[in-house]
Short mmCIF file of C-alpha atoms and ligand atoms in Angstrom, two decimals:
data_model
loop_
_atom_site.label_atom_id
_atom_site.label_comp_id
_atom_site.label_asym_id
_atom_site.label_seq_id
_atom_site.Cartn_x
_atom_site.Cartn_y
_atom_site.Cartn_z
CA MET A 1 6.10 83.08 -166.18
CA ALA A 2 5.67 85.78 -168.78
CA ALA A 3 2.74 84.10 -170.48
CA LEU A 4 -0.80 84.36 -169.19
CA SER A 5 -2.16 81.15 -167.70
CA ARG A 6 -4.52 79.03 -169.78
CA ALA A 7 -7.35 79.79 -167.37
CA ALA A 8 -6.72 83.53 -167.58
CA SER A 9 -6.50 83.61 -171.36
CA SER A 10 -9.56 81.42 -171.83
CA ALA A 11 -11.45 83.79 -169.56
CA ILE A 12 -10.46 86.66 -171.81
CA ARG A 13 -11.21 84.86 -175.10
CA ARG A 14 -14.87 85.48 -175.95
CA PRO A 15 -16.80 85.28 -179.21
CA PRO A 16 -16.61 88.53 -181.21
CA LEU A 17 -19.39 91.00 -180.62
CA LEU A 18 -22.00 90.82 -183.41
CA LEU A 19 -23.51 94.12 -184.41
CA PRO A 20 -27.20 94.19 -185.37
CA SER A 21 -27.51 94.45 -189.18
CA ARG A 22 -29.16 97.90 -188.90
CA LEU A 23 -26.07 99.15 -187.10
CA GLN A 24 -23.76 97.44 -189.55
CA ALA A 25 -25.46 99.19 -192.48
CA ALA A 26 -25.27 102.56 -190.75
CA ARG A 27 -21.63 101.88 -190.07
CA SER A 28 -20.70 101.26 -193.70
CA MET A 29 -22.52 104.44 -194.76
CA ALA A 30 -20.85 106.59 -192.14
CA SER A 31 -17.95 108.85 -193.03
CA SER A 32 -14.60 107.17 -192.65
CA LEU A 33 -13.41 109.20 -189.65
CA PHE A 34 -14.18 106.36 -187.27
CA GLY A 35 -14.40 103.69 -189.94
CA HIS A 36 -11.42 101.84 -188.55
CA VAL A 37 -12.99 101.46 -185.09
CA GLU A 38 -13.87 97.81 -184.46
CA PRO A 39 -16.28 96.81 -181.68
CA ALA A 40 -14.38 95.99 -178.49
CA PRO A 41 -14.58 92.43 -177.20
CA LYS A 42 -17.07 91.88 -174.38
CA ASP A 43 -15.65 92.19 -170.89
CA PRO A 44 -15.16 88.68 -169.43
CA ILE A 45 -17.04 89.63 -166.22
CA LEU A 46 -19.37 92.54 -166.94
CA GLY A 47 -20.21 91.03 -170.35
CA VAL A 48 -21.73 88.06 -168.49
CA THR A 49 -24.29 90.35 -166.83
CA GLU A 50 -25.17 91.83 -170.24
CA ALA A 51 -25.83 88.35 -171.63
CA PHE A 52 -27.82 87.40 -168.50
CA LEU A 53 -30.06 90.48 -168.79
CA ALA A 54 -30.76 89.68 -172.46
CA ASP A 55 -31.96 86.12 -171.66
CA PRO A 56 -35.78 85.90 -171.31
CA SER A 57 -35.71 82.47 -169.58
CA PRO A 58 -37.48 82.41 -166.18
CA ASP A 59 -34.92 79.86 -164.95
CA LYS A 60 -31.88 82.06 -165.54
CA VAL A 61 -29.25 82.39 -162.80
CA ASN A 62 -26.44 84.97 -162.65
CA VAL A 63 -23.39 83.76 -160.77
CA GLY A 64 -21.05 85.86 -162.89
CA VAL A 65 -20.40 89.23 -161.33
CA GLY A 66 -19.11 89.44 -157.76
CA ALA A 67 -22.01 91.43 -156.37
CA TYR A 68 -23.82 90.35 -153.22
CA ARG A 69 -27.46 89.27 -153.40
CA ASP A 70 -29.87 88.33 -150.60
CA ASP A 71 -31.47 84.91 -150.38
CA ASN A 72 -34.15 86.08 -152.82
CA GLY A 73 -31.49 86.97 -155.37
CA GLN A 74 -32.04 90.70 -154.85
CA PRO A 75 -29.35 93.42 -154.49
CA VAL A 76 -28.89 94.57 -150.90
CA VAL A 77 -28.60 98.05 -149.43
CA LEU A 78 -27.27 97.70 -145.89
CA ASP A 79 -29.31 99.18 -143.00
CA CYS A 80 -26.26 101.19 -141.91
CA VAL A 81 -26.11 102.73 -145.39
CA ARG A 82 -29.85 103.56 -145.36
CA GLU A 83 -29.38 105.29 -141.99
CA ALA A 84 -26.34 107.25 -143.23
CA GLU A 85 -28.36 108.33 -146.26
CA ARG A 86 -31.17 109.57 -144.00
CA ARG A 87 -28.63 111.72 -142.19
CA ILE A 88 -27.28 113.11 -145.47
CA ALA A 89 -30.62 113.87 -147.14
CA GLY A 90 -31.74 117.45 -146.64
CA ASN A 91 -28.73 118.19 -144.44
CA LEU A 92 -25.43 118.04 -146.25
CA ASN A 93 -24.38 119.93 -149.34
CA MET A 94 -23.05 118.47 -152.56
CA GLU A 95 -20.07 120.79 -153.02
CA TYR A 96 -16.91 119.60 -154.78
CA LEU A 97 -14.62 117.56 -152.59
CA PRO A 98 -10.92 118.50 -152.62
CA MET A 99 -8.89 116.87 -155.45
CA GLY A 100 -7.76 114.15 -153.06
CA GLY A 101 -11.29 113.51 -151.80
CA SER A 102 -12.88 113.53 -148.36
CA ILE A 103 -10.34 113.87 -145.54
CA LYS A 104 -12.72 112.16 -143.08
CA MET A 105 -13.33 109.23 -145.39
CA ILE A 106 -9.60 108.83 -145.95
CA GLU A 107 -8.87 108.90 -142.20
CA GLU A 108 -11.47 106.20 -141.53
CA SER A 109 -10.22 104.11 -144.44
CA LEU A 110 -6.65 104.21 -143.19
CA LYS A 111 -7.75 103.03 -139.74
CA LEU A 112 -9.52 100.08 -141.35
CA ALA A 113 -6.52 99.03 -143.40
CA TYR A 114 -3.59 99.97 -141.17
CA GLY A 115 -5.22 99.57 -137.73
CA GLU A 116 -7.14 101.82 -135.36
CA ASP A 117 -3.97 102.91 -133.52
CA SER A 118 -1.55 102.72 -136.39
CA GLU A 119 1.70 104.60 -135.75
CA PHE A 120 1.93 105.27 -139.49
CA VAL A 121 -1.35 107.15 -139.44
CA LYS A 122 -0.27 109.12 -136.35
CA ASP A 123 3.10 109.95 -137.92
CA LYS A 124 1.32 111.08 -141.11
CA ARG A 125 3.51 108.78 -143.16
CA ILE A 126 0.70 107.64 -145.44
CA ALA A 127 -0.12 109.45 -148.69
CA ALA A 128 -3.79 108.72 -149.33
CA VAL A 129 -6.50 109.89 -151.67
CA GLN A 130 -10.13 108.94 -152.14
CA ALA A 131 -10.39 106.93 -155.33
CA LEU A 132 -13.06 105.75 -157.77
CA SER A 133 -13.59 102.51 -155.87
CA GLY A 134 -11.04 99.70 -156.05
CA THR A 135 -10.57 99.94 -159.80
CA GLY A 136 -9.82 103.65 -159.63
CA ALA A 137 -7.39 103.11 -156.76
CA CYS A 138 -5.47 100.47 -158.72
CA ARG A 139 -5.41 102.66 -161.84
CA LEU A 140 -4.21 105.73 -159.97
CA PHE A 141 -1.39 103.67 -158.47
CA ALA A 142 -0.47 102.21 -161.87
CA ASP A 143 -0.31 105.72 -163.37
CA PHE A 144 1.80 106.91 -160.44
CA GLN A 145 4.12 103.93 -160.87
CA LYS A 146 4.56 104.68 -164.58
CA ARG A 147 5.19 108.39 -163.96
CA PHE A 148 7.73 108.08 -161.16
CA LEU A 149 9.28 104.64 -161.76
CA PRO A 150 9.02 104.46 -165.54
CA ASP A 151 11.33 101.45 -165.83
CA SER A 152 9.47 99.30 -163.31
CA GLN A 153 7.19 96.35 -164.05
CA ILE A 154 4.29 94.82 -162.17
CA TYR A 155 4.12 91.14 -161.17
CA ILE A 156 0.51 89.91 -161.24
CA PRO A 157 -0.66 86.54 -159.84
CA THR A 158 -1.87 83.75 -162.11
CA PRO A 159 -4.81 83.80 -162.20
CA THR A 160 -6.19 87.15 -161.08
CA TRP A 161 -9.17 89.50 -161.54
CA SER A 162 -9.13 90.03 -165.32
CA ASN A 163 -9.26 93.82 -165.05
CA HIS A 164 -5.85 93.94 -163.33
CA HIS A 165 -4.29 93.19 -166.70
CA ASN A 166 -6.27 95.98 -168.39
CA ILE A 167 -5.41 98.51 -165.69
CA TRP A 168 -1.64 98.10 -165.83
CA ARG A 169 -1.75 97.70 -169.63
CA ASP A 170 -3.52 101.03 -170.08
CA ALA A 171 -1.09 102.66 -167.64
CA GLN A 172 1.67 101.25 -169.89
CA VAL A 173 3.44 99.40 -167.10
CA PRO A 174 4.97 96.15 -168.42
CA GLN A 175 3.44 93.05 -166.80
CA LYS A 176 4.96 89.82 -165.57
CA THR A 177 3.01 87.05 -163.88
CA PHE A 178 3.83 84.99 -160.83
CA THR A 179 2.67 81.54 -159.79
CA TYR A 180 -0.21 81.49 -157.34
CA TYR A 181 -2.72 78.69 -157.85
CA HIS A 182 -2.10 74.97 -158.05
CA PRO A 183 -4.87 73.49 -160.25
CA GLU A 184 -4.36 69.86 -159.14
CA SER A 185 -4.65 70.54 -155.42
CA ARG A 186 -7.01 73.46 -155.97
CA GLY A 187 -4.93 75.30 -153.39
CA LEU A 188 -1.99 77.66 -153.20
CA ASP A 189 1.18 76.80 -155.12
CA PHE A 190 3.32 78.08 -152.28
CA ALA A 191 6.61 76.67 -153.54
CA GLY A 192 6.02 78.15 -157.01
CA LEU A 193 5.03 81.48 -155.50
CA MET A 194 8.15 81.67 -153.32
CA ASN A 195 10.34 80.73 -156.27
CA ASP A 196 8.93 83.47 -158.45
CA ILE A 197 9.40 86.02 -155.65
CA LYS A 198 13.03 84.91 -155.31
CA ASN A 199 13.66 84.97 -159.05
CA ALA A 200 12.18 88.42 -159.73
CA PRO A 201 14.77 91.22 -159.98
CA ASP A 202 15.37 93.01 -156.65
CA GLY A 203 12.95 95.86 -156.01
CA SER A 204 10.10 94.52 -158.17
CA PHE A 205 6.48 95.61 -157.76
CA PHE A 206 4.05 92.81 -156.85
CA LEU A 207 0.27 92.96 -156.89
CA LEU A 208 -1.11 90.94 -153.96
CA HIS A 209 -4.76 90.28 -153.09
CA ALA A 210 -4.99 91.23 -149.41
CA CYS A 211 -7.70 88.62 -148.74
CA ALA A 212 -10.36 86.52 -150.49
CA HIS A 213 -8.31 86.12 -153.67
CA ASN A 214 -10.35 86.62 -156.83
CA PRO A 215 -11.03 84.30 -158.64
CA THR A 216 -9.57 81.36 -156.69
CA GLY A 217 -10.87 81.90 -153.15
CA VAL A 218 -7.45 80.68 -151.99
CA ASP A 219 -5.41 82.81 -149.56
CA PRO A 220 -2.00 82.11 -148.00
CA THR A 221 -2.12 81.15 -144.31
CA GLU A 222 -0.78 83.59 -141.73
CA GLU A 223 2.46 81.61 -141.55
CA GLN A 224 2.81 81.68 -145.33
CA TRP A 225 2.19 85.45 -145.40
CA ARG A 226 5.04 85.81 -142.87
CA GLU A 227 7.36 83.87 -145.15
CA ILE A 228 6.25 85.90 -148.17
CA SER A 229 6.84 89.14 -146.26
CA HIS A 230 10.27 87.95 -145.18
CA GLN A 231 11.25 87.10 -148.75
CA PHE A 232 9.95 90.46 -149.98
CA LYS A 233 12.23 92.09 -147.43
CA VAL A 234 15.24 90.11 -148.64
CA LYS A 235 14.49 91.06 -152.25
CA LYS A 236 13.41 94.65 -151.47
CA HIS A 237 10.19 94.10 -153.43
CA PHE A 238 7.29 96.53 -153.15
CA PRO A 239 3.92 94.96 -152.22
CA PHE A 240 0.79 96.58 -153.62
CA PHE A 241 -2.30 95.18 -151.90
CA ASP A 242 -5.62 95.14 -153.68
CA MET A 243 -8.15 94.84 -150.82
CA ALA A 244 -11.53 94.66 -152.54
CA TYR A 245 -13.07 92.16 -150.08
CA GLN A 246 -12.10 93.27 -146.57
CA GLY A 247 -14.65 91.48 -144.35
CA PHE A 248 -15.71 88.92 -146.93
CA ALA A 249 -13.00 86.36 -146.16
CA SER A 250 -13.56 85.83 -142.43
CA GLY A 251 -16.62 88.01 -141.82
CA ASP A 252 -14.41 90.41 -139.82
CA PRO A 253 -12.64 93.34 -141.57
CA GLU A 254 -9.99 93.48 -138.84
CA ARG A 255 -8.99 89.84 -139.34
CA ASP A 256 -9.02 90.25 -143.10
CA ALA A 257 -6.37 93.00 -142.83
CA LYS A 258 -3.92 90.49 -141.31
CA ALA A 259 -1.68 90.16 -144.37
CA ILE A 260 -1.22 93.92 -144.55
CA ARG A 261 -0.50 94.11 -140.83
CA ILE A 262 2.18 91.42 -141.13
CA PHE A 263 3.93 93.41 -143.86
CA LEU A 264 3.67 96.58 -141.76
CA GLU A 265 5.18 94.82 -138.73
CA ASP A 266 8.08 93.77 -140.93
CA GLY A 267 8.78 97.39 -141.85
CA HIS A 268 7.75 97.37 -145.52
CA GLN A 269 6.60 100.36 -147.45
CA ILE A 270 3.34 99.27 -149.02
CA GLY A 271 0.59 100.45 -151.33
CA CYS A 272 -3.07 99.63 -150.81
CA ALA A 273 -6.26 99.88 -152.87
CA GLN A 274 -9.45 99.77 -150.78
CA SER A 275 -12.98 99.39 -152.06
CA TYR A 276 -16.34 99.83 -150.32
CA ALA A 277 -18.18 98.23 -153.24
CA LYS A 278 -18.57 94.82 -151.62
CA ASN A 279 -18.19 95.29 -147.87
CA MET A 280 -20.54 98.29 -147.71
CA GLY A 281 -22.53 97.34 -150.80
CA LEU A 282 -21.68 100.72 -152.37
CA TYR A 283 -20.96 99.21 -155.81
CA GLY A 284 -22.23 102.06 -157.99
CA GLN A 285 -21.12 104.84 -155.64
CA ARG A 286 -17.48 104.26 -156.60
CA ALA A 287 -16.10 104.76 -153.09
CA GLY A 288 -12.53 103.68 -152.42
CA CYS A 289 -9.15 104.78 -151.21
CA LEU A 290 -5.57 104.55 -152.47
CA SER A 291 -2.80 104.77 -149.91
CA ILE A 292 0.98 104.60 -150.12
CA LEU A 293 3.07 104.26 -146.96
CA CYS A 294 6.06 106.59 -147.32
CA GLU A 295 9.32 107.00 -145.44
CA ASP A 296 8.29 110.16 -143.63
CA GLU A 297 5.68 112.90 -143.56
CA MET A 298 7.45 115.08 -146.12
CA GLN A 299 7.55 112.26 -148.62
CA ALA A 300 3.88 111.51 -147.97
CA VAL A 301 2.92 115.15 -148.66
CA ALA A 302 4.83 115.06 -151.95
CA VAL A 303 3.36 111.72 -153.04
CA LYS A 304 -0.20 112.80 -152.19
CA SER A 305 0.22 116.01 -154.17
CA GLN A 306 1.35 113.99 -157.19
CA LEU A 307 -1.57 111.56 -156.90
CA GLN A 308 -3.89 114.56 -156.89
CA GLN A 309 -2.11 115.90 -159.93
CA ILE A 310 -2.82 112.64 -161.77
CA ALA A 311 -6.49 112.73 -160.70
CA ARG A 312 -7.10 116.39 -161.63
CA PRO A 313 -7.08 116.13 -165.46
CA MET A 314 -8.92 112.77 -165.39
CA TYR A 315 -11.91 113.44 -163.12
CA SER A 316 -10.87 116.50 -161.10
CA ASN A 317 -12.21 115.24 -157.78
CA PRO A 318 -14.03 112.11 -156.64
CA PRO A 319 -17.79 111.71 -156.00
CA VAL A 320 -19.16 112.98 -152.71
CA HIS A 321 -22.15 110.81 -151.83
CA GLY A 322 -20.38 107.51 -151.21
CA ALA A 323 -17.65 109.31 -149.27
CA LEU A 324 -20.27 110.83 -146.96
CA VAL A 325 -21.92 107.44 -146.43
CA VAL A 326 -18.59 105.79 -145.59
CA SER A 327 -17.40 108.48 -143.22
CA ILE A 328 -20.75 108.74 -141.40
CA ILE A 329 -20.86 104.97 -140.82
CA LEU A 330 -17.25 104.53 -139.75
CA ASN A 331 -17.31 107.66 -137.55
CA ASP A 332 -20.34 106.64 -135.53
CA PRO A 333 -19.72 103.75 -133.09
CA GLU A 334 -23.33 102.52 -133.30
CA LEU A 335 -23.46 102.59 -137.09
CA LYS A 336 -20.03 101.00 -137.29
CA SER A 337 -21.08 98.08 -135.12
CA LEU A 338 -24.25 97.67 -137.21
CA TRP A 339 -22.01 97.63 -140.31
CA LEU A 340 -19.74 94.95 -138.79
CA LYS A 341 -22.81 92.83 -138.03
CA GLU A 342 -24.10 93.24 -141.56
CA VAL A 343 -20.74 92.37 -143.16
CA LYS A 344 -20.64 89.21 -141.07
CA GLY A 345 -24.20 88.43 -142.14
CA MET A 346 -23.23 88.63 -145.82
CA ALA A 347 -20.12 86.50 -145.32
CA ASP A 348 -22.12 83.91 -143.34
CA ARG A 349 -24.84 83.59 -145.98
CA ILE A 350 -22.14 82.88 -148.57
CA ILE A 351 -20.54 80.24 -146.33
CA GLY A 352 -23.98 78.64 -145.93
CA MET A 353 -24.43 78.52 -149.70
CA ARG A 354 -21.00 76.88 -150.12
CA LYS A 355 -22.14 74.06 -147.84
CA ALA A 356 -25.49 73.79 -149.60
CA LEU A 357 -23.93 73.61 -153.07
CA LYS A 358 -21.45 70.95 -151.99
CA GLU A 359 -24.12 68.87 -150.22
CA ASN A 360 -26.43 69.05 -153.23
CA LEU A 361 -23.67 67.84 -155.56
CA GLU A 362 -22.88 64.97 -153.19
CA LYS A 363 -26.56 64.04 -152.91
CA LEU A 364 -26.76 63.81 -156.69
CA GLY A 365 -24.00 61.19 -156.50
CA SER A 366 -21.29 63.24 -158.18
CA PRO A 367 -18.14 61.09 -158.16
CA LEU A 368 -15.95 64.21 -158.21
CA SER A 369 -14.51 65.89 -155.14
CA TRP A 370 -16.20 69.18 -154.28
CA GLU A 371 -14.23 69.81 -151.07
CA HIS A 372 -12.79 72.96 -152.59
CA ILE A 373 -16.22 74.64 -152.59
CA THR A 374 -16.11 74.85 -148.79
CA ASN A 375 -12.32 75.16 -148.47
CA GLN A 376 -12.19 78.28 -150.61
CA ILE A 377 -13.16 81.60 -149.05
CA GLY A 378 -14.60 84.96 -150.01
CA MET A 379 -17.12 85.61 -152.75
CA PHE A 380 -15.99 83.08 -155.29
CA CYS A 381 -15.69 79.37 -155.88
CA TYR A 382 -13.09 78.49 -158.48
CA SER A 383 -14.90 75.37 -159.54
CA GLY A 384 -12.40 73.76 -161.90
CA MET A 385 -15.03 73.61 -164.66
CA THR A 386 -13.69 74.08 -168.19
CA PRO A 387 -14.82 76.88 -170.54
CA GLU A 388 -16.75 74.25 -172.55
CA GLN A 389 -18.58 73.04 -169.44
CA VAL A 390 -19.43 76.65 -168.58
CA ASP A 391 -20.77 77.16 -172.12
CA ARG A 392 -23.05 74.16 -171.60
CA LEU A 393 -24.32 75.59 -168.31
CA THR A 394 -25.19 78.81 -170.12
CA ASN A 395 -26.63 77.30 -173.29
CA GLU A 396 -28.59 74.44 -171.72
CA TYR A 397 -29.43 75.79 -168.26
CA HIS A 398 -29.33 79.61 -168.59
CA ILE A 399 -26.68 79.75 -165.88
CA TYR A 400 -24.33 82.69 -166.43
CA MET A 401 -20.76 82.73 -165.11
CA THR A 402 -17.25 83.61 -166.30
CA ARG A 403 -15.64 81.07 -168.61
CA ASN A 404 -12.76 80.45 -166.20
CA GLY A 405 -15.19 78.39 -164.11
CA ARG A 406 -15.61 80.97 -161.37
CA ILE A 407 -18.92 80.84 -159.52
CA SER A 408 -19.92 83.99 -157.66
CA MET A 409 -21.30 82.38 -154.49
CA ALA A 410 -22.94 85.74 -153.70
CA GLY A 411 -25.52 84.94 -156.41
CA VAL A 412 -26.38 81.47 -155.03
CA THR A 413 -29.63 81.27 -153.03
CA THR A 414 -31.75 78.68 -151.22
CA GLY A 415 -34.06 78.92 -154.24
CA ASN A 416 -31.50 78.24 -156.97
CA VAL A 417 -28.85 76.06 -155.31
CA ALA A 418 -30.47 72.71 -156.20
CA TYR A 419 -30.97 73.80 -159.84
CA LEU A 420 -27.36 74.98 -160.00
CA ALA A 421 -26.01 71.75 -158.45
CA ASN A 422 -28.05 69.62 -160.83
CA ALA A 423 -26.74 71.52 -163.86
CA ILE A 424 -23.12 71.40 -162.63
CA HIS A 425 -23.46 67.67 -162.00
CA ASP A 426 -24.83 67.15 -165.51
CA VAL A 427 -22.01 69.00 -167.30
CA THR A 428 -19.19 67.58 -165.14
CA LYS A 429 -20.19 63.92 -164.76
CA PRO A 430 -17.83 61.50 -166.50
CA ASN A 431 -19.47 59.70 -169.48
N1 LIG B 501 -10.13 94.23 -157.22
C1 LIG B 501 -10.65 93.01 -157.25
C2 LIG B 501 -9.78 91.86 -156.87
C3 LIG B 501 -11.98 92.80 -157.62
O1 LIG B 501 -12.48 91.58 -157.63
C4 LIG B 501 -12.78 93.90 -157.98
C5 LIG B 501 -14.21 93.74 -158.42
C6 LIG B 501 -12.20 95.17 -157.91
C7 LIG B 501 -10.88 95.30 -157.54
C8 LIG B 501 -12.91 96.43 -158.29
O2 LIG B 501 -14.03 96.72 -157.62
P1 LIG B 501 -14.63 98.18 -157.58
O3 LIG B 501 -16.06 98.03 -157.89
O4 LIG B 501 -13.91 99.03 -158.56
O5 LIG B 501 -14.36 98.62 -156.17
N2 LIG B 501 -14.53 92.55 -159.08
C9 LIG B 501 -15.88 92.06 -159.23
C10 LIG B 501 -16.85 93.09 -159.77
C11 LIG B 501 -17.03 93.21 -161.24
C12 LIG B 501 -15.81 93.77 -161.94
O6 LIG B 501 -15.14 93.00 -162.61
O7 LIG B 501 -15.53 94.97 -161.77
C13 LIG B 501 -15.83 90.74 -159.97
O8 LIG B 501 -16.89 90.20 -160.28
O9 LIG B 501 -14.73 90.22 -160.19
#
């Protein structure tokens, strides 16, 4: 359990970064103050975009990063966001937000995650701060965990989003892994998962993907979530939900919060990282929220003040523009319903592309089963391709994706799906 899975470690292993010779020469001449600083390895996800941008081929396809594209392969700004921006421009000021961020944005975020009429929101039992998108929310929590429960560890699923490992590593929280994915069935390893939950020491911290698990696209069923929640209760574990894709699993943010709601019904204290990067398309705005459900209001006040204290020396207070966009949209019934329609539209286009990719592979006569492309949900297809097969896709077809075989379905379009299928068929067909 302690070791990283093969898929996770192969995703992390990348060729060393080569410096241009001009830079290398400058480096050897430089004073020795930073002489020991080696170039960092490329990021397994964001490094793919860098390589894609550097490729001059007109055929190139980027299915690496999980960022939504329209059917022409272009980034999308939602109409609800454009309208919110119109209302901001020339009207609202750009003053500092409080250390904990926008109160309005936090209130709306809590309703989305915990439910419109949540008793926990009404009882003010939730300590919440605006965070630098999902990544910042996870990091703030990890720092909080280290500061107030210095002997605790974090259990992270195998596999997971690669940055989870970096986040808890830099916060100096020891990591353990737990079983999640079953490579043979390309589904959930439920028995393995339950075993690892049972075998972890009582009161352990677990990182759970609230929906649309990245990279596998495999989520527990409602019934399985109930069993997981029950076992967490028995073991007094603490669930920390990373909810980066609320709305992208089913097309409906309310349905996608089901796992969290099950845990709430069962009386757990939980933590939750929310991101508006994907579901509102606010990627670069860094809009998110970290919340921790506490025992009572007094505890929530204390916890929030400590989260702010961690934020203050790092970035002082979070950015204002994305927070305004989020609160304007979620506060206005018309804009909110437009947003819900647009989220569903994005989720539906991805579902359509799953079908198209599978059909194209079948049409080409691939003898392999591609059922998992349409069984998996959310932004990604965990294709089962090996790192070597992915390297061939990149080198021979200019198709860019992470080496763990993850395809970002958000980058697949009517225009490139046949090309993609043909290349996948070529590198996966048995000799
Ligand atoms: N949590 C999970 C599970 C994610 O997949 C991502 C983004 C985040 C958090 C963080 O998103 P924020 O932008 O900070 O809100 N994962 C994408 C985007 C690229 C990246 O690695 O940051 C991905 O392609 O996996």
